[in-house]
Amino acid sequence: MHFPLDILTNHLADQGVEIVKAPAHPRNQFDWVTAVSDFLKAPAGQTIVPIFESISTSTSITPKIVVTRSLSDDSTVDALAPDDLLIRTSLPISLVADRVQRFLFEIIQWNDKMAEMVDEGCISLDLLKESEQIIGKYIGVSDATFSYIAHTPDIRPIDDVSLYFVENGNYPLDAIKKTREQGLLKRWENQDWTVVHPKANGIIPYPTISRVMKRNGMYAAHILLVSDTPVTASMRFLFDLLVAKIEHCLQRHWMTENPLDQGYVYFLEELFKGNIYGDDQLAERAELHGIPYDGVFQVCVVGSAWKVGSSRYLAKHILECEPRCKIVVGDSEVTILLCAWEGEEEAIDQMEANVFEAVRMMDVEVGVSERIDRLELAALARDEASIALRYGTLYSNRYVSFDEGSAQARYTRIAFRFHRYFPYCALDQFESNSKFITRLLSLDNPLTKLQEVDRKRGSSDLEILRTYLYHGGRVNIVCNKLHMHRNTVLYRLEKIRAIVSYDLDDSDNVQYLRTLFFLMP
């Protein structure tokens, strides 16, 4: 094992040995320490640090530990190499070497013990407890969902943020907000090495060492050490030994227990991108992942994940509230597929309500697509949900008083349905949405369904609906313009409602359908 030179300085100081001169490069590494009598027996290729009684012309080897006995020997500093360590002590050099060797051997044993624990299937908490005597500082571990957390059991945190983490199982929202404002969340997406913050910062008022772990290219976990003393190279060295073992524990946890690492994720990612397969292959793969091919589907996109720390943490809470949904986690948002087998369509209503309640509790926003009856339309539904989220965030305040007293009022500011906000998108001259509108009009447009029924039956229901919508739902005007009996018009409107699956008395539905008529060629 390779040790940093700094570990010698710190250990000897802890033993009460006076340090006259420390190594100039404390992170340079060595393999072992020995008394000078054993030095020539060192294996080839190893860096052995010998201990000498004062300076001698025959001791040109560096790095080395030089022992002095009195103040008068301080002049020897000028004769030392940059990485030599000069100490003042009355102890025999053999005793100094023995104490250092014992300490280094304890580290080797500790590292081997942790490796053995990992092989036996230990958890991170076991590793932290084993490390308390060696490292002696508070350390906390959290994955991005806070579903797997641990902290040193017998070393209490000295800062309020870590104390909150220990007591609540997640970090306080004001700390998450500061983390985001300082750009740390974005930095962690590209960081997988140990970072030392030698000074207090706006989040934790003590020196810290942290390590970000990645999974599938995304930020997955965070390990934090908080110290009441300056961070040293040896402290970082011991921290990295511990992190290597914790990483194995987390990898095992992610593979076996984390609900976000499911086999369906890649399948849904491709589906949401529009990379669909032939009907037979799509049905086969959907069945493999427990997803219906025919039934009822709805896509939700949840944004503002930064408010709760990370999109994975947000996804975990949504899954806790609605475990039947399928989730794909992005950098800043979460995409949810609600699906029910044919004959179980009413389950979608309950699933949707559970998702809405989850996002309400976490104070984030969700865009909701129209319901579709074919899984192959998931990409279109995802675009609908994204549009609803974008424009709902901008215009939802216009509906606060409008929804007052209704069931929707509870979710007006956080749940945005596509049919309510699509007209804003269609009329937005700054948006490039022609491709989406073309797909919408051709693939899953309620007017397209009505048009197809007219073609098959030779009826004129599409024109009846157009006239009805554009004259404020006044049946008498429809009768006069189309020269139809009132009872006939009422009968046809009931049939139209069943075909388009919309309540024609709802103002949002009316505005949505009017916009679709406006866009149709």
Short mmCIF file of N, CA and C in Angstrom, two decimals, residues 196-290:
data_model
loop_
_atom_site.label_atom_id
_atom_site.label_comp_id
_atom_site.label_asym_id
_atom_site.label_seq_id
_atom_site.Cartn_x
_atom_site.Cartn_y
_atom_site.Cartn_z
N VAL A 196 -11.71 18.64 -2.07
CA VAL A 196 -11.46 19.17 -0.73
C VAL A 196 -11.83 20.65 -0.72
N HIS A 197 -12.65 21.03 0.26
CA HIS A 197 -12.97 22.44 0.50
C HIS A 197 -12.28 22.82 1.81
N PRO A 198 -11.09 23.43 1.72
CA PRO A 198 -10.30 23.67 2.94
C PRO A 198 -10.87 24.74 3.86
N LYS A 199 -11.81 25.54 3.34
CA LYS A 199 -12.38 26.61 4.15
C LYS A 199 -13.89 26.42 4.27
N ALA A 200 -14.46 27.14 5.23
CA ALA A 200 -15.91 27.11 5.39
C ALA A 200 -16.56 27.71 4.14
N ASN A 201 -17.77 27.24 3.83
CA ASN A 201 -18.50 27.82 2.70
C ASN A 201 -19.90 28.20 3.14
N GLY A 202 -20.71 28.66 2.19
CA GLY A 202 -22.05 29.14 2.52
C GLY A 202 -23.02 28.05 2.93
N ILE A 203 -22.61 26.79 2.79
CA ILE A 203 -23.50 25.68 3.13
C ILE A 203 -23.08 25.02 4.44
N ILE A 204 -21.80 24.67 4.54
CA ILE A 204 -21.27 24.04 5.76
C ILE A 204 -20.09 24.88 6.25
N PRO A 205 -20.15 25.40 7.45
CA PRO A 205 -19.12 26.32 7.95
C PRO A 205 -17.87 25.63 8.51
N TYR A 206 -17.46 24.54 7.88
CA TYR A 206 -16.26 23.82 8.30
C TYR A 206 -15.56 23.28 7.05
N PRO A 207 -14.28 22.95 7.16
CA PRO A 207 -13.61 22.27 6.04
C PRO A 207 -14.29 20.94 5.75
N THR A 208 -14.37 20.59 4.48
CA THR A 208 -15.04 19.34 4.09
C THR A 208 -14.25 18.60 3.01
N ILE A 209 -14.49 17.31 2.94
CA ILE A 209 -14.03 16.48 1.82
C ILE A 209 -15.28 15.80 1.27
N SER A 210 -15.45 15.80 -0.03
CA SER A 210 -16.63 15.18 -0.60
C SER A 210 -16.26 14.36 -1.83
N ARG A 211 -17.09 13.39 -2.11
CA ARG A 211 -16.90 12.55 -3.28
C ARG A 211 -18.25 12.29 -3.92
N VAL A 212 -18.34 12.53 -5.22
CA VAL A 212 -19.55 12.27 -5.98
C VAL A 212 -19.39 10.95 -6.72
N MET A 213 -20.41 10.13 -6.67
CA MET A 213 -20.40 8.86 -7.40
C MET A 213 -21.40 8.92 -8.53
N LYS A 214 -21.04 8.31 -9.65
CA LYS A 214 -21.88 8.34 -10.85
C LYS A 214 -22.44 6.94 -11.12
N ARG A 215 -23.59 6.93 -11.77
CA ARG A 215 -24.16 5.68 -12.25
C ARG A 215 -24.87 5.97 -13.57
N ASN A 216 -24.52 5.19 -14.57
CA ASN A 216 -25.07 5.42 -15.91
C ASN A 216 -24.85 6.86 -16.36
N GLY A 217 -23.69 7.40 -15.99
CA GLY A 217 -23.33 8.75 -16.41
C GLY A 217 -24.01 9.86 -15.65
N MET A 218 -24.76 9.55 -14.59
CA MET A 218 -25.50 10.56 -13.85
C MET A 218 -25.06 10.56 -12.38
N TYR A 219 -25.20 11.73 -11.75
CA TYR A 219 -24.93 11.84 -10.32
C TYR A 219 -25.83 10.87 -9.56
N ALA A 220 -25.21 10.02 -8.74
CA ALA A 220 -25.98 8.97 -8.07
C ALA A 220 -25.84 8.99 -6.55
N ALA A 221 -24.69 9.46 -6.03
CA ALA A 221 -24.51 9.43 -4.58
C ALA A 221 -23.46 10.46 -4.17
N HIS A 222 -23.47 10.79 -2.88
CA HIS A 222 -22.58 11.80 -2.35
C HIS A 222 -22.06 11.34 -0.99
N ILE A 223 -20.75 11.43 -0.80
CA ILE A 223 -20.14 11.09 0.49
C ILE A 223 -19.44 12.35 1.00
N LEU A 224 -19.72 12.71 2.23
CA LEU A 224 -19.25 13.99 2.78
C LEU A 224 -18.57 13.77 4.12
N LEU A 225 -17.37 14.31 4.27
CA LEU A 225 -16.66 14.34 5.56
C LEU A 225 -16.59 15.78 6.02
N VAL A 226 -16.94 16.03 7.27
CA VAL A 226 -16.89 17.38 7.85
C VAL A 226 -15.87 17.36 8.98
N SER A 227 -14.92 18.30 8.94
CA SER A 227 -13.82 18.29 9.90
C SER A 227 -13.75 19.61 10.66
N ASP A 228 -13.42 19.50 11.94
CA ASP A 228 -13.21 20.71 12.74
C ASP A 228 -11.74 21.13 12.73
N THR A 229 -10.91 20.42 11.97
CA THR A 229 -9.50 20.77 11.82
C THR A 229 -9.19 20.90 10.33
N PRO A 230 -8.09 21.55 9.97
CA PRO A 230 -7.74 21.67 8.55
C PRO A 230 -7.61 20.30 7.88
N VAL A 231 -8.07 20.22 6.63
CA VAL A 231 -7.99 18.97 5.88
C VAL A 231 -6.55 18.72 5.46
N THR A 232 -6.07 17.51 5.69
CA THR A 232 -4.70 17.14 5.35
C THR A 232 -4.70 16.07 4.26
N ALA A 233 -3.52 15.86 3.66
CA ALA A 233 -3.39 14.82 2.63
C ALA A 233 -3.68 13.44 3.20
N SER A 234 -3.27 13.21 4.44
CA SER A 234 -3.52 11.89 5.04
C SER A 234 -5.00 11.67 5.30
N MET A 235 -5.71 12.75 5.68
CA MET A 235 -7.15 12.65 5.90
C MET A 235 -7.85 12.28 4.59
N ARG A 236 -7.41 12.91 3.53
CA ARG A 236 -8.00 12.61 2.22
C ARG A 236 -7.65 11.17 1.80
N PHE A 237 -6.45 10.74 2.10
CA PHE A 237 -6.03 9.38 1.76
C PHE A 237 -6.92 8.35 2.45
N LEU A 238 -7.15 8.52 3.74
CA LEU A 238 -8.00 7.60 4.48
C LEU A 238 -9.44 7.66 3.97
N PHE A 239 -9.91 8.86 3.66
CA PHE A 239 -11.26 9.06 3.12
C PHE A 239 -11.43 8.28 1.82
N ASP A 240 -10.44 8.35 0.94
CA ASP A 240 -10.52 7.65 -0.35
C ASP A 240 -10.54 6.13 -0.17
N LEU A 241 -9.81 5.62 0.81
CA LEU A 241 -9.86 4.18 1.08
C LEU A 241 -11.28 3.75 1.47
N LEU A 242 -11.90 4.56 2.32
CA LEU A 242 -13.26 4.26 2.74
C LEU A 242 -14.23 4.36 1.57
N VAL A 243 -14.09 5.41 0.75
CA VAL A 243 -15.00 5.65 -0.37
C VAL A 243 -14.98 4.47 -1.34
N ALA A 244 -13.80 3.91 -1.59
CA ALA A 244 -13.69 2.79 -2.53
C ALA A 244 -14.54 1.62 -2.08
N LYS A 245 -14.63 1.41 -0.76
CA LYS A 245 -15.42 0.29 -0.25
C LYS A 245 -16.92 0.63 -0.25
N ILE A 246 -17.24 1.87 0.10
CA ILE A 246 -18.64 2.28 0.10
C ILE A 246 -19.22 2.19 -1.32
N GLU A 247 -18.40 2.50 -2.30
CA GLU A 247 -18.86 2.45 -3.68
C GLU A 247 -19.33 1.04 -4.05
N HIS A 248 -18.62 0.02 -3.56
CA HIS A 248 -19.04 -1.35 -3.82
C HIS A 248 -20.40 -1.64 -3.19
N CYS A 249 -20.61 -1.14 -1.96
CA CYS A 249 -21.90 -1.34 -1.30
C CYS A 249 -23.03 -0.68 -2.08
N LEU A 250 -22.79 0.54 -2.55
CA LEU A 250 -23.82 1.26 -3.28
C LEU A 250 -24.12 0.59 -4.61
N GLN A 251 -23.09 0.11 -5.29
CA GLN A 251 -23.32 -0.58 -6.56
C GLN A 251 -24.21 -1.79 -6.35
N ARG A 252 -23.96 -2.52 -5.28
CA ARG A 252 -24.79 -3.70 -4.99
C ARG A 252 -26.22 -3.27 -4.69
N HIS A 253 -26.38 -2.19 -3.94
CA HIS A 253 -27.71 -1.68 -3.61
C HIS A 253 -28.46 -1.26 -4.87
N TRP A 254 -27.78 -0.52 -5.75
CA TRP A 254 -28.44 -0.05 -6.97
C TRP A 254 -28.88 -1.22 -7.85
N MET A 255 -28.08 -2.25 -7.90
CA MET A 255 -28.40 -3.37 -8.79
C MET A 255 -29.57 -4.20 -8.28
N THR A 256 -29.76 -4.27 -6.96
CA THR A 256 -30.74 -5.19 -6.40
C THR A 256 -31.97 -4.53 -5.81
N GLU A 257 -31.84 -3.27 -5.35
CA GLU A 257 -32.93 -2.69 -4.57
C GLU A 257 -33.50 -1.40 -5.12
N ASN A 258 -32.72 -0.60 -5.83
CA ASN A 258 -33.18 0.72 -6.23
C ASN A 258 -34.29 0.60 -7.27
N PRO A 259 -35.47 1.14 -6.99
CA PRO A 259 -36.59 1.01 -7.94
C PRO A 259 -36.39 1.80 -9.22
N LEU A 260 -35.43 2.70 -9.25
CA LEU A 260 -35.21 3.51 -10.45
C LEU A 260 -34.32 2.81 -11.47
N ASP A 261 -33.67 1.74 -11.08
CA ASP A 261 -32.79 1.02 -12.00
C ASP A 261 -33.49 -0.25 -12.49
N GLN A 262 -34.58 -0.06 -13.19
CA GLN A 262 -35.36 -1.18 -13.69
C GLN A 262 -35.05 -1.43 -15.16
N GLY A 263 -35.31 -2.65 -15.61
CA GLY A 263 -34.98 -3.01 -16.98
C GLY A 263 -35.79 -2.27 -18.02
N TYR A 264 -36.98 -1.75 -17.62
CA TYR A 264 -37.83 -1.09 -18.60
C TYR A 264 -37.35 0.30 -18.98
N VAL A 265 -36.38 0.86 -18.24
CA VAL A 265 -35.99 2.26 -18.45
C VAL A 265 -35.49 2.50 -19.86
N TYR A 266 -34.58 1.66 -20.33
CA TYR A 266 -34.04 1.86 -21.68
C TYR A 266 -35.15 1.72 -22.72
N PHE A 267 -36.04 0.76 -22.53
CA PHE A 267 -37.15 0.56 -23.45
C PHE A 267 -38.02 1.81 -23.54
N LEU A 268 -38.37 2.38 -22.39
CA LEU A 268 -39.21 3.58 -22.39
C LEU A 268 -38.47 4.79 -22.95
N GLU A 269 -37.18 4.91 -22.65
CA GLU A 269 -36.42 6.03 -23.20
C GLU A 269 -36.49 6.03 -24.73
N GLU A 270 -36.32 4.87 -25.32
CA GLU A 270 -36.40 4.76 -26.78
C GLU A 270 -37.82 5.04 -27.27
N LEU A 271 -38.80 4.57 -26.53
CA LEU A 271 -40.19 4.78 -26.92
C LEU A 271 -40.55 6.26 -26.89
N PHE A 272 -40.11 6.96 -25.83
CA PHE A 272 -40.41 8.39 -25.71
C PHE A 272 -39.68 9.22 -26.79
N LYS A 273 -38.59 8.69 -27.30
CA LYS A 273 -37.87 9.38 -28.38
C LYS A 273 -38.49 9.12 -29.75
N GLY A 274 -39.47 8.20 -29.80
CA GLY A 274 -40.10 7.88 -31.07
C GLY A 274 -39.44 6.74 -31.80
N ASN A 275 -38.49 6.06 -31.15
CA ASN A 275 -37.81 4.92 -31.79
C ASN A 275 -38.63 3.66 -31.56
N ILE A 276 -39.76 3.57 -32.25
CA ILE A 276 -40.66 2.44 -32.02
C ILE A 276 -40.30 1.29 -32.94
N TYR A 277 -40.81 0.13 -32.61
CA TYR A 277 -40.51 -1.09 -33.33
C TYR A 277 -41.74 -1.51 -34.14
N GLY A 278 -41.63 -2.60 -34.86
CA GLY A 278 -42.80 -3.17 -35.50
C GLY A 278 -43.80 -3.62 -34.46
N ASP A 279 -45.05 -3.78 -34.85
CA ASP A 279 -46.11 -4.10 -33.89
C ASP A 279 -45.80 -5.36 -33.07
N ASP A 280 -45.34 -6.40 -33.74
CA ASP A 280 -45.07 -7.65 -33.04
C ASP A 280 -43.93 -7.49 -32.03
N GLN A 281 -42.85 -6.81 -32.45
CA GLN A 281 -41.71 -6.64 -31.56
C GLN A 281 -42.05 -5.70 -30.41
N LEU A 282 -42.82 -4.65 -30.71
CA LEU A 282 -43.23 -3.72 -29.66
C LEU A 282 -44.09 -4.44 -28.63
N ALA A 283 -45.02 -5.24 -29.09
CA ALA A 283 -45.88 -5.98 -28.15
C ALA A 283 -45.07 -6.96 -27.31
N GLU A 284 -44.08 -7.60 -27.93
CA GLU A 284 -43.25 -8.57 -27.21
C GLU A 284 -42.41 -7.88 -26.14
N ARG A 285 -41.80 -6.77 -26.50
CA ARG A 285 -40.95 -6.07 -25.53
C ARG A 285 -41.78 -5.44 -24.42
N ALA A 286 -42.95 -4.94 -24.75
CA ALA A 286 -43.83 -4.37 -23.73
C ALA A 286 -44.23 -5.44 -22.72
N GLU A 287 -44.59 -6.62 -23.22
CA GLU A 287 -44.97 -7.72 -22.33
C GLU A 287 -43.80 -8.14 -21.46
N LEU A 288 -42.58 -8.11 -22.01
CA LEU A 288 -41.39 -8.48 -21.25
C LEU A 288 -41.21 -7.58 -20.03
N HIS A 289 -41.58 -6.30 -20.17
CA HIS A 289 -41.39 -5.34 -19.07
C HIS A 289 -42.67 -5.09 -18.29
N GLY A 290 -43.69 -5.90 -18.50
CA GLY A 290 -44.92 -5.76 -17.73
C GLY A 290 -45.74 -4.55 -18.10
#
